[in-house]
Coordinates of C-alpha atoms and ligand atoms in Angstrom, one line a residue:
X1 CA 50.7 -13.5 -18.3
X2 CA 48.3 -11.5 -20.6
X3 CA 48.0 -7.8 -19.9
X4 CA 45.1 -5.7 -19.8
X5 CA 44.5 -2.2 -20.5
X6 CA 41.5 0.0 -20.7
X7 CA 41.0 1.0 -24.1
X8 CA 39.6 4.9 -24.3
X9 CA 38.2 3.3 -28.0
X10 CA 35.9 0.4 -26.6
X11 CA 35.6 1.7 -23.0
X12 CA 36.4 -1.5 -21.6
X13 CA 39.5 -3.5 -20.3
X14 CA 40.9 -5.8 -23.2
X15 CA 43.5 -8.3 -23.2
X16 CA 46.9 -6.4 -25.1
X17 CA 47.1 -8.4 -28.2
X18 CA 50.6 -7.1 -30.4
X19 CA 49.8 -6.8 -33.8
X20 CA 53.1 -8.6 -34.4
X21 CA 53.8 -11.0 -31.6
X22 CA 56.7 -9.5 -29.1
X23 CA 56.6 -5.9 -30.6
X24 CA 54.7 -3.1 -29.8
X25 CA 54.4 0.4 -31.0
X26 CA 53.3 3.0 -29.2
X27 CA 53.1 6.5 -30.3
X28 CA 52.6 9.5 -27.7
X29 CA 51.3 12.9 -27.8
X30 CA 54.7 14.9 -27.2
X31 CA 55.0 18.5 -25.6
X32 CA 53.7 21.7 -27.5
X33 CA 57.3 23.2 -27.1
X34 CA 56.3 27.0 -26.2
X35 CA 57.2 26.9 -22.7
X36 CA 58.7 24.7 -19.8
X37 CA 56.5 21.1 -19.8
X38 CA 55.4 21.1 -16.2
X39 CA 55.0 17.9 -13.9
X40 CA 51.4 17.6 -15.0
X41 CA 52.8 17.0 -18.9
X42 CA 55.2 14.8 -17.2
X43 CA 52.6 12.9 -15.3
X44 CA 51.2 11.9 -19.0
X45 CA 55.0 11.3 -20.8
X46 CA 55.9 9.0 -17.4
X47 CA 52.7 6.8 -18.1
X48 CA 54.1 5.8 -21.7
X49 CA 57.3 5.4 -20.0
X50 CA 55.9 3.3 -17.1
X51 CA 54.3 1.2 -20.1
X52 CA 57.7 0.6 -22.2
X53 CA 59.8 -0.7 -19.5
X54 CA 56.9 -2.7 -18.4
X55 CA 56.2 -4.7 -21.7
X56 CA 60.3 -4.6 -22.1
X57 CA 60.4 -6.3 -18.9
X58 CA 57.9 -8.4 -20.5
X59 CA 60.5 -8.8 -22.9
X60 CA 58.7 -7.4 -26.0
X61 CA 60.8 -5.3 -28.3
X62 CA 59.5 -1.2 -28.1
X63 CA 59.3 1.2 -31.0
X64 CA 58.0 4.5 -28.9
X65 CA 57.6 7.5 -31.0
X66 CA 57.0 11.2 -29.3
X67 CA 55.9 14.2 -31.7
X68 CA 57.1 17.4 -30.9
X69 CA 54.5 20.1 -31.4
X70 CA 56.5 23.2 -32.8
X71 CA 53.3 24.5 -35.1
X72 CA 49.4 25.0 -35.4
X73 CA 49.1 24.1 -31.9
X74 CA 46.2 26.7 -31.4
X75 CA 45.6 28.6 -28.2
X76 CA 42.5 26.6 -27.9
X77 CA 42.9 23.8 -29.2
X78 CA 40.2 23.5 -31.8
X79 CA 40.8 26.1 -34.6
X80 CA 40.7 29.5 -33.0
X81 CA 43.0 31.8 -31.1
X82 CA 46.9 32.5 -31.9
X83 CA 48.9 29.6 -32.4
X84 CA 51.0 29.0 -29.0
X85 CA 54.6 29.1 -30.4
X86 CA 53.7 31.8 -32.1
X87 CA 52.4 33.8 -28.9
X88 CA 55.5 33.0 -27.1
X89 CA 57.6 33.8 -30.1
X90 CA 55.8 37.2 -31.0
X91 CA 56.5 38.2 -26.6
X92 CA 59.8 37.4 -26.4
X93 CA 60.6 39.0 -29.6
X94 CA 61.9 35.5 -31.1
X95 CA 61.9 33.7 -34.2
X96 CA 58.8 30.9 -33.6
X97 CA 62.0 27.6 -34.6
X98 CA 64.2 29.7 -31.4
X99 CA 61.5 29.6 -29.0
X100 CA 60.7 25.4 -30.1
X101 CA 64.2 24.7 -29.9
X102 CA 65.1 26.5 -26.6
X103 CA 61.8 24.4 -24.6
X104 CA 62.4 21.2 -26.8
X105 CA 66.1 21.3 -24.7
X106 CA 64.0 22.2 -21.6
X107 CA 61.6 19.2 -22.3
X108 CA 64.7 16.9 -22.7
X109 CA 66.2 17.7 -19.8
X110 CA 63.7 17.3 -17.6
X111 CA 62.9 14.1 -19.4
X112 CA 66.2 12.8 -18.3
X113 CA 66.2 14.2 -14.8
X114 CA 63.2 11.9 -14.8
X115 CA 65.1 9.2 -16.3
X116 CA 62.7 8.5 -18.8
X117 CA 63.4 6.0 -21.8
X118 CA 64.3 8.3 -24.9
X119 CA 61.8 7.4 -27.2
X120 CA 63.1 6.1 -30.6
X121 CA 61.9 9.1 -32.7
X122 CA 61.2 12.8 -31.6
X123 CA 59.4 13.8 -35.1
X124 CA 59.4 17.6 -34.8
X125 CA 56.3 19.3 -36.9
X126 CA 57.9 21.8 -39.1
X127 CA 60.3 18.9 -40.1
X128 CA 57.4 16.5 -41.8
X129 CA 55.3 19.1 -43.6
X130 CA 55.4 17.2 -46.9
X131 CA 54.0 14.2 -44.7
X132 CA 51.1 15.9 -43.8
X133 CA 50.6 18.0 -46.7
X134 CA 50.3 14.4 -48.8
X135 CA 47.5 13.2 -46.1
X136 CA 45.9 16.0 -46.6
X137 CA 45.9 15.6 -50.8
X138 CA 44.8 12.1 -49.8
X139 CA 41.8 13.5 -47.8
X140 CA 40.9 15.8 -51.0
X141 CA 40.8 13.3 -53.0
X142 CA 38.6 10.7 -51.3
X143 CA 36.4 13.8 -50.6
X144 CA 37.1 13.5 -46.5
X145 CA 38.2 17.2 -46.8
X146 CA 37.3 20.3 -48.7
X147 CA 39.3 23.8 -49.9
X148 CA 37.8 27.0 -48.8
X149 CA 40.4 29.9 -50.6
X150 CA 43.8 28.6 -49.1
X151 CA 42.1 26.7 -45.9
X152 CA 41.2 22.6 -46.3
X153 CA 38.8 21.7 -43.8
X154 CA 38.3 18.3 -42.9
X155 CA 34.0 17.6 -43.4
X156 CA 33.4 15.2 -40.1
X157 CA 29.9 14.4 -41.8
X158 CA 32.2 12.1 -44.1
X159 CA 33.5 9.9 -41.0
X160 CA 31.2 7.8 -40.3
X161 CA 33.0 6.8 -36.7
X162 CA 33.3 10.6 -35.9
X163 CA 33.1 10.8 -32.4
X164 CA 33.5 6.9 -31.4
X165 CA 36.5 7.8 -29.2
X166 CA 35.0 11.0 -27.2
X167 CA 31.4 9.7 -27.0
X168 CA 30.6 12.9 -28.6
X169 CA 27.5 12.7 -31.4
X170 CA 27.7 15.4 -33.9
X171 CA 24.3 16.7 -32.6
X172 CA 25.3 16.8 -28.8
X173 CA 28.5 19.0 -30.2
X174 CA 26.4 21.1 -32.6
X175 CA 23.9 21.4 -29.7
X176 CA 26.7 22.4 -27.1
X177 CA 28.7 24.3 -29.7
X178 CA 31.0 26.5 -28.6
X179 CA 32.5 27.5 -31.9
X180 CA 31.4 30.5 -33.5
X181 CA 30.3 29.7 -36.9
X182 CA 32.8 29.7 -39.0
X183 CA 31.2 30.9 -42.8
X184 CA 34.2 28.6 -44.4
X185 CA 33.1 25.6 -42.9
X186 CA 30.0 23.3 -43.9
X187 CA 29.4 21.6 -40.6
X188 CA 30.4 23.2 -37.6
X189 CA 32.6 20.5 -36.1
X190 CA 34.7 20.3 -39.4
X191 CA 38.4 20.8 -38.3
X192 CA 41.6 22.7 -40.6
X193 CA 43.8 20.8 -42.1
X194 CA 45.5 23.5 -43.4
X195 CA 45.9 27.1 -42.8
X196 CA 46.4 29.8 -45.4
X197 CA 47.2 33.5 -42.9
X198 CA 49.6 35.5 -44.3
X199 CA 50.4 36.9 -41.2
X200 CA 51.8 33.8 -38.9
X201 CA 55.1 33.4 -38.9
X202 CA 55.8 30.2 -39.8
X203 CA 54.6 29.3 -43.5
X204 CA 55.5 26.7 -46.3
X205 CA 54.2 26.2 -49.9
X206 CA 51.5 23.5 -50.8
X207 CA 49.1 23.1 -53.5
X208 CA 46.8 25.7 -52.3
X209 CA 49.1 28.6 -51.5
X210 CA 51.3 29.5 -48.4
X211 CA 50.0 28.3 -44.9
X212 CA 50.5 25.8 -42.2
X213 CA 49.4 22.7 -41.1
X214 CA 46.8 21.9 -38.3
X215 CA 47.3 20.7 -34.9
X216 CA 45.6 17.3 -35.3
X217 CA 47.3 16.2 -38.6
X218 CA 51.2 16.2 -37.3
X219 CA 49.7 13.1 -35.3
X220 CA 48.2 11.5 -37.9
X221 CA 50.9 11.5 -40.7
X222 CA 54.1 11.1 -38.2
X223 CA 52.9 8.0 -36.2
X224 CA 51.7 6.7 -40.0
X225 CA 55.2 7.4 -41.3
X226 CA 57.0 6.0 -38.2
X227 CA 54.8 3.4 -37.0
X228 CA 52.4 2.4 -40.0
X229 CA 49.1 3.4 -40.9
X230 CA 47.9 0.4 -37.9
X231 CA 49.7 0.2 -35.3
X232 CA 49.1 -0.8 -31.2
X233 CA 48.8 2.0 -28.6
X234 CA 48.6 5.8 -28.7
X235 CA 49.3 7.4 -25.6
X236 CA 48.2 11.3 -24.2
X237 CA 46.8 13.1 -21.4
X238 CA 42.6 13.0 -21.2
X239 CA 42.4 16.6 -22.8
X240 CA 43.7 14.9 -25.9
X241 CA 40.8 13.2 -26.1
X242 CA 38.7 15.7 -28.2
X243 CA 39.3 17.2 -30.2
X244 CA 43.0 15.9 -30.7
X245 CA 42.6 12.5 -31.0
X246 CA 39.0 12.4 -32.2
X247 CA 40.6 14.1 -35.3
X248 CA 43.5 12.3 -35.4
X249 CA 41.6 9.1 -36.4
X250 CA 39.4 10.5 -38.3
X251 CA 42.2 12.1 -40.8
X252 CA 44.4 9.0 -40.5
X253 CA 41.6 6.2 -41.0
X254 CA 39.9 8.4 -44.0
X255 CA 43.6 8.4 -46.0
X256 CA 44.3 4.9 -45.0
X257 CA 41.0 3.2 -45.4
X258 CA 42.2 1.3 -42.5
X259 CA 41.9 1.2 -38.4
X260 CA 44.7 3.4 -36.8
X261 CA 45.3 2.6 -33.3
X262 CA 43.8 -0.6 -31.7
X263 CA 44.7 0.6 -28.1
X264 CA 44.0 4.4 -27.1
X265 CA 45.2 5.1 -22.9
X266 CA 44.8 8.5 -21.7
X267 CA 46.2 9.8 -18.5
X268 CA 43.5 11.3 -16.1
X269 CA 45.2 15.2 -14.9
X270 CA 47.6 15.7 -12.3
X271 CA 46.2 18.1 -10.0
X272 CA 47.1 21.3 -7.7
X273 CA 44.6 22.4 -5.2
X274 CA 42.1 20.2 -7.0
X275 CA 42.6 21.9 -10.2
X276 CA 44.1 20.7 -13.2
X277 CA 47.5 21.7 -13.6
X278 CA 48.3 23.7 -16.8
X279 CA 50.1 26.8 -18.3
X280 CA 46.7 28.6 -19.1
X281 CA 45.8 28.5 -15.1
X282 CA 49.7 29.3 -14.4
X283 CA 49.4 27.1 -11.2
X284 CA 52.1 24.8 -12.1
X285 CA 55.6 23.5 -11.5
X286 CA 58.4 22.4 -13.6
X287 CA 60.9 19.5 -12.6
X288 CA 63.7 22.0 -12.0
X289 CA 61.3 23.8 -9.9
X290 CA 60.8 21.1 -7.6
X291 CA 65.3 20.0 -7.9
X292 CA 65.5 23.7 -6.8
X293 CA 63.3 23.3 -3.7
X294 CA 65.5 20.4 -3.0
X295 CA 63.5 17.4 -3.8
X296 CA 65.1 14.6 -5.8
X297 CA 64.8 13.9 -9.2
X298 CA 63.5 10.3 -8.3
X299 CA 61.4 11.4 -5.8
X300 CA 59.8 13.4 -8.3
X301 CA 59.4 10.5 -10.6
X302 CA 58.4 8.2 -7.7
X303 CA 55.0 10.2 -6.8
X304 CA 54.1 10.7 -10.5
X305 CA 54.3 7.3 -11.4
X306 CA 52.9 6.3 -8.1
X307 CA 49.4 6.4 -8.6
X308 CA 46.7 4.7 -11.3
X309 CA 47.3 6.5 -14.4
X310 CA 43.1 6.3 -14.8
X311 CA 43.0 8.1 -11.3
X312 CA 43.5 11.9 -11.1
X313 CA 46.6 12.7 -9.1
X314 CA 46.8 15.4 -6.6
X315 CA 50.1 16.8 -6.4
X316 CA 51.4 17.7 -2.9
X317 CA 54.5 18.4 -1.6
X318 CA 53.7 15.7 1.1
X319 CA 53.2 13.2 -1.4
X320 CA 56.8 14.2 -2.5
X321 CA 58.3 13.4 0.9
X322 CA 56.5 10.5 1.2
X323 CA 57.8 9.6 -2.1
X324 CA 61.5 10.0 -1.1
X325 CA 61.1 8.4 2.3
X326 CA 59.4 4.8 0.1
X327 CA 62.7 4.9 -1.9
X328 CA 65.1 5.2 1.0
X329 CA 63.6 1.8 2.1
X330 CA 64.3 0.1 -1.6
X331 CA 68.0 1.6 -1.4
X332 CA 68.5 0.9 1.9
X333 CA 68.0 -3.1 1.2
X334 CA 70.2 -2.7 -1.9
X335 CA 73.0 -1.0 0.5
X336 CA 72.7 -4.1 2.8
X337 CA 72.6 -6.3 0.4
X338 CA 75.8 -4.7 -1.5
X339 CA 77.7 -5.1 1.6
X340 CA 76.8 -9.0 1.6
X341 CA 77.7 -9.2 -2.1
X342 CA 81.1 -7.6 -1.4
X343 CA 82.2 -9.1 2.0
X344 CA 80.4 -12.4 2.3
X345 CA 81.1 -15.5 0.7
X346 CA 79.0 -17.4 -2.1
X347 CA 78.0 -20.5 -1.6
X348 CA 74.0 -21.6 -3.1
X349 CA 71.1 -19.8 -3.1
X350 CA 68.5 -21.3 -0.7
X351 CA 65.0 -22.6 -2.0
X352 CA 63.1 -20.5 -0.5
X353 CA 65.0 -17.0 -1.6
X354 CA 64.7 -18.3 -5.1
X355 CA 60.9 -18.8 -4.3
X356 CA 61.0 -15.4 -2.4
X357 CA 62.2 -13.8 -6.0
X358 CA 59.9 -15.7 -8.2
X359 CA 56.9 -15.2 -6.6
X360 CA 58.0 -11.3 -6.5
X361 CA 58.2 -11.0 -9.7
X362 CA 55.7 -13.1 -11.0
X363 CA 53.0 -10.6 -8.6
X364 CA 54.4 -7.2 -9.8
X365 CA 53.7 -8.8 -13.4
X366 CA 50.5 -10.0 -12.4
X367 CA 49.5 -6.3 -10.7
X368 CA 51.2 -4.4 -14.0
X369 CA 49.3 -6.8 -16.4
X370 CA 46.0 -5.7 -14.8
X371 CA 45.7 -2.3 -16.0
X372 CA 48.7 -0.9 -15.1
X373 CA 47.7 -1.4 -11.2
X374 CA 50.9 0.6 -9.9
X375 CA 49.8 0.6 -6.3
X376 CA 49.4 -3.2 -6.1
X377 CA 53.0 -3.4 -8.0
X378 CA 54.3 -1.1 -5.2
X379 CA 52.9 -3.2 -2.8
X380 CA 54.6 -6.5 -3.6
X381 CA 57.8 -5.0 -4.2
X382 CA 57.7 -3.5 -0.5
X383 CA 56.4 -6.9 0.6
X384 CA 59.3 -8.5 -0.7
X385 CA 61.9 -5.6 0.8
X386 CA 60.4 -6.8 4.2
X387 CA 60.5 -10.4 3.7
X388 CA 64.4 -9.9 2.5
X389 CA 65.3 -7.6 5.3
X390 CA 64.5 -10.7 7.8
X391 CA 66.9 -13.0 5.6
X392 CA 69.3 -14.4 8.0
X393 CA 73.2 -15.1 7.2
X394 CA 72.6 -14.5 3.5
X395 CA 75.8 -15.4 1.3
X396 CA 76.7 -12.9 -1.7
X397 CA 75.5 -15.3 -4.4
X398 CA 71.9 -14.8 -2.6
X399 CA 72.7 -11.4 -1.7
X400 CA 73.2 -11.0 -5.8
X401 CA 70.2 -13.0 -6.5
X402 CA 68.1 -10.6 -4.7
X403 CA 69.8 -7.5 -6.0
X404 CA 68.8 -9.2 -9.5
X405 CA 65.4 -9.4 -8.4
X406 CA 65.2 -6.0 -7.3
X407 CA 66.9 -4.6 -10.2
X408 CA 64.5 -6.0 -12.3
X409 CA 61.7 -4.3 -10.7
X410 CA 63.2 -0.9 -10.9
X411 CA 63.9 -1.4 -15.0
X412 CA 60.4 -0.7 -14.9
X413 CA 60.6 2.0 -11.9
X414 CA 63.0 3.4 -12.6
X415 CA 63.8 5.3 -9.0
X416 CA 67.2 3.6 -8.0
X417 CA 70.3 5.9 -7.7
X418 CA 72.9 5.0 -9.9
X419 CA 74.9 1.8 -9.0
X420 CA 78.6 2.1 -7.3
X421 CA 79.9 0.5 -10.5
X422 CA 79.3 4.3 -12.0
X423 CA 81.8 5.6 -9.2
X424 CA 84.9 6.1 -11.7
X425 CA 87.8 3.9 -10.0
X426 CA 90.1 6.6 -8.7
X427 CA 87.4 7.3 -5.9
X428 CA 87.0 3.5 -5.6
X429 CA 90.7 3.2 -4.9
X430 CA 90.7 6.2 -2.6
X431 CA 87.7 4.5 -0.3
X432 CA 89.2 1.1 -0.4
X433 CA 92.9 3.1 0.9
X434 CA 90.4 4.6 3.6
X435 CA 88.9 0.9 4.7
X436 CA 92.0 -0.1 4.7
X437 CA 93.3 2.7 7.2
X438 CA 90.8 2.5 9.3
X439 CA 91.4 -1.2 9.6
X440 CA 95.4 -0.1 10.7
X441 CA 93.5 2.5 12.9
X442 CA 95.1 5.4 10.8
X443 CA 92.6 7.6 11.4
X444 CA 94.7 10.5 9.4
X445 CA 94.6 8.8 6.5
X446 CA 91.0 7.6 6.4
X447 CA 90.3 11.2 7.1
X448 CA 91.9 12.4 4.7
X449 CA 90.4 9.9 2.1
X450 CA 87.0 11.2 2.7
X451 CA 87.7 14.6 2.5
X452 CA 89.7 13.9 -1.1
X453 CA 86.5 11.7 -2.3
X454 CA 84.2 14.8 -1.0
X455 CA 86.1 17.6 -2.9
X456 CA 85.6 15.1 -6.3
X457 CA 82.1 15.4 -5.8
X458 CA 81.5 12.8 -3.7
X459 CA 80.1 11.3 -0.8
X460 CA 81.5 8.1 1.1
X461 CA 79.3 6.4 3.9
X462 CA 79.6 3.7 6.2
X463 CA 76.8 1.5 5.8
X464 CA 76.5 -0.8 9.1
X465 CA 77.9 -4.3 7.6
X466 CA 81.6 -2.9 8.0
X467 CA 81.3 -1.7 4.4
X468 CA 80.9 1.5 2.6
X469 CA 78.7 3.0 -0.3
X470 CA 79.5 6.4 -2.3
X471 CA 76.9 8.1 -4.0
X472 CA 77.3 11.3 -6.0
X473 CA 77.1 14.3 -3.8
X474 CA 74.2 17.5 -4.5
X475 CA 71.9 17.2 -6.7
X476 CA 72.8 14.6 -9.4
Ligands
LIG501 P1 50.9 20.1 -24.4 O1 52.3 20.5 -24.1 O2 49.9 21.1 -23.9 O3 50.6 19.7 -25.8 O4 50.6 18.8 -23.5 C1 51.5 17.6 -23.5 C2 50.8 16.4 -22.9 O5 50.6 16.7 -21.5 C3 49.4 16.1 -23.5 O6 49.3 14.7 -23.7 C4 48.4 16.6 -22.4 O7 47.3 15.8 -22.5 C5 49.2 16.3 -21.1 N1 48.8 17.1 -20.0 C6 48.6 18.4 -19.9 N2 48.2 18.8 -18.7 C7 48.2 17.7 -17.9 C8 47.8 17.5 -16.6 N3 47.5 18.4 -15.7 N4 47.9 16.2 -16.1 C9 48.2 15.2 -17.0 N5 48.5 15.3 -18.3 C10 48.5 16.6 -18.8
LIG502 ZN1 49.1 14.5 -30.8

């Protein structure tokens, strides 16, 4: 089935085409490592996530690339104001790589609370400066850019296509400017490539002095070195639109001479009290935040994913609950259907479950394929919950059947706790020695089994076919 996506580039829903058929590379605007990513950058990250598993369910092969922004990152995201690592770096009296590093580990681990696919490269900034210092020679030379004293600018007046992404004309943005005139620069709009300021605190040598790199140009020359100078989808939150990515095509199509991205998908904000949720407004809250008021990490991923990424989502705690109360009902059928796997006997699977599983999964390709419709995808997996809850006298080779069916719906979820196959075997052996009690009617020992499986971290319970299910106790 072919997919569709809105493409920010065209405006307009197009069918996916791979540049090479079954691969697709996707690059996505990472975290500006300063301080502790916050659901709303997590909102953005879990839409390239939701995208991977759902064209490797496809069964196309992923390259995903996420940048790490640990310089040039400016306060306001055009060229003024301090740069945001070093703000954080200068207040907590830190070196500017300490700061990065301590909130890349934050980022990471939230990222796996989340259980979010590691991408295949997390090309850190200060660690391709010779990449973009060559794009930026490249620019000099075809005349896209221009040095000013130790500062290249990029001239937009060269790029033709300036402004195809945003909508923006250079004479609407001169009109609405913002930006002080800067004496350096020829055209208002024109963008640094590279920054000579003796006083920031991260600097390397180039061929016109000591300075640092520009926000915009990271993205251009690490997706080019990682995924090509053309490659299939570039992912980011709608802020990135302009300037970010605006820039970002215009620096990597005026060194290649070719197109950069074919598909560009932007996530519209997460929102709190119909605001948009970021560090400058402070009204935010990080994924341990939310673990630390005692909401699961799947619930958490659950309600991010769980609305269209081209919708604004408003964040409520509500929406949380809600979110952990829809996947008690998909773990709940895989308890049941555990039980039948493990205590009934196989036999063949029924035409109608195998048509039950097909049609499931052919429909939550059919409402993925279509934008990314997440609610409709939702909707026919629940459907399909309910229509397997009223299976009668199931054996465990249909009981498997739909735990397959089910599983392959949450490689693209995600939100299912870990399977009992995880549960190491000594606690395995100690709830089977339980059962096995309780069957003699040796209540002491089956006591005494749960406790020992509690104190190990975890918890045993009875689920009503006779059988039992351990999950890791707290917060895992
Ligand atoms: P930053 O760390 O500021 O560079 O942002 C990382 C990513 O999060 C970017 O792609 C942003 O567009 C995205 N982002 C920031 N705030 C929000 C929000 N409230 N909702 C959705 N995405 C966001
Ligand atoms: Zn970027």
């Amino acid at each position: 089935m072919p997919v569709e996506l809105y493409n920010t580039l065209t405006k307009r829903r197009e069918e996916f085409k791979p540049m090479a058929p079954g691969k697709v590379g996707i690059y996505s605007c990472g975290p500006t490592v300063y301080s502790h990513p916050h659901i709303g950058n997590f909102r953005s990250f879990l839409v390239a996530d939701l995208l991977k598993r759902f064209f490797e369910f496809k069964g196309l092969k992923v390259t995903h690339i996420m940048n790490i922004t640990d310089v040039g990152h400016l306060v306001d995201d055009a060229d003024e104001g301090a740069d945001k690592l070093e703000e954080t770096a200068r207040k907590e009296k830190k070196d500017p790589l300490e700061i990065a590093r301590f909130y890349t580990e934050s980022f990471m681990t939230a990222s796996k609370l989340l259980n979010i696919k590691p991408a295949d490269v997390y090309p850190k900034a200060t660690e391709h400066i010779q990449e973009m210092i060559d794009m930026v020679k490249t620019l000099v030379d075809k005349g896209y850019a221009y040095v000013v004293g130790g500062n290249i600018y990029y001239d937009v007046t060269k790029f033709a296509n300036y402004g195809r992404l945003s909508g923006n004309t250079l004479d609407d943005l001169n009109a609405g400017a913002r930006i002080e005139l800067n004496p350096e620069k020829k055209n208002p709009q024109d963008f640094a490539l590279w920054k000579h300021d003796p006083k920031h605190l991260q600097q390397w040598d180039s061929p016109w002095g000591r300075g640092f790199p520009g926000w915009h140009i990271e993205c251009s020359a690490m997706s080019s070195k990682y995924l090509g100078a053309q490659f299939d989808i570039h992912t980011g939150g709608e802020d990135n639109i302009f300037p970010h990515h605006e820039c970002e095509i215009a620096q990597a199509e005026g060194a290649s001479g070719k197109k950069f991205v074919h598909y560009w998908l932007h996530t519209r904000f997460l929102l709190f009290d119909g605001e948009k949720m970021s560090k400058s407004k402070g009204n935010l809250y990080t994924i341990q935040e939310l673990i630390e008021k005692g909401f699961k990490k799947n619930a958490i991923r659950y309600a991010l994913i769980s609305s269209h990424y081209r919708q604004n989502y408003n964040f409520t705690f509500d929406g949380l609950k809600a979110a952990a109360q829809a996947i008690d009902k998909i773990q709940q059928c895989v308890f049941q259907l555990k039980d039948i796997s493990k205590n009934k006997e196989s036999g063949q699977v029924r035409k109608e479950l195998q048509e039950l599983s097909s049609n499931c999964l052919a429909q939550f390709d059919e409402a993925l394929s279509d934008d990314l419709n997440i609610s409709k995808a939702l909707a026919v997996c629940f459907d399909f919950l309910r229509e397997v809850n009223k299976v009668d006298d199931a054996n465990s080779t249909e009981a498997n059947a739909l735990l397959d069916t089910i599983g392959k719906i949450d490689s693209v979820l995600g939100v299912l706790e870990k399977a009992d196959e995880e549960v190491p075997a000594q606690i395995i052996e100690m709830a089977e020695k339980r059962k096995e009690a309780k069957a003699n009617k040796d209540w002491k020992t089956a006591d005494a089994m749960r406790d020992e499986i509690t104190a190990k971290g975890w918890i045993l319970e009875d689920t009503p076919g006779g059988g039992y299910r351990i999950k890791r106790g707290g917060q895992d």
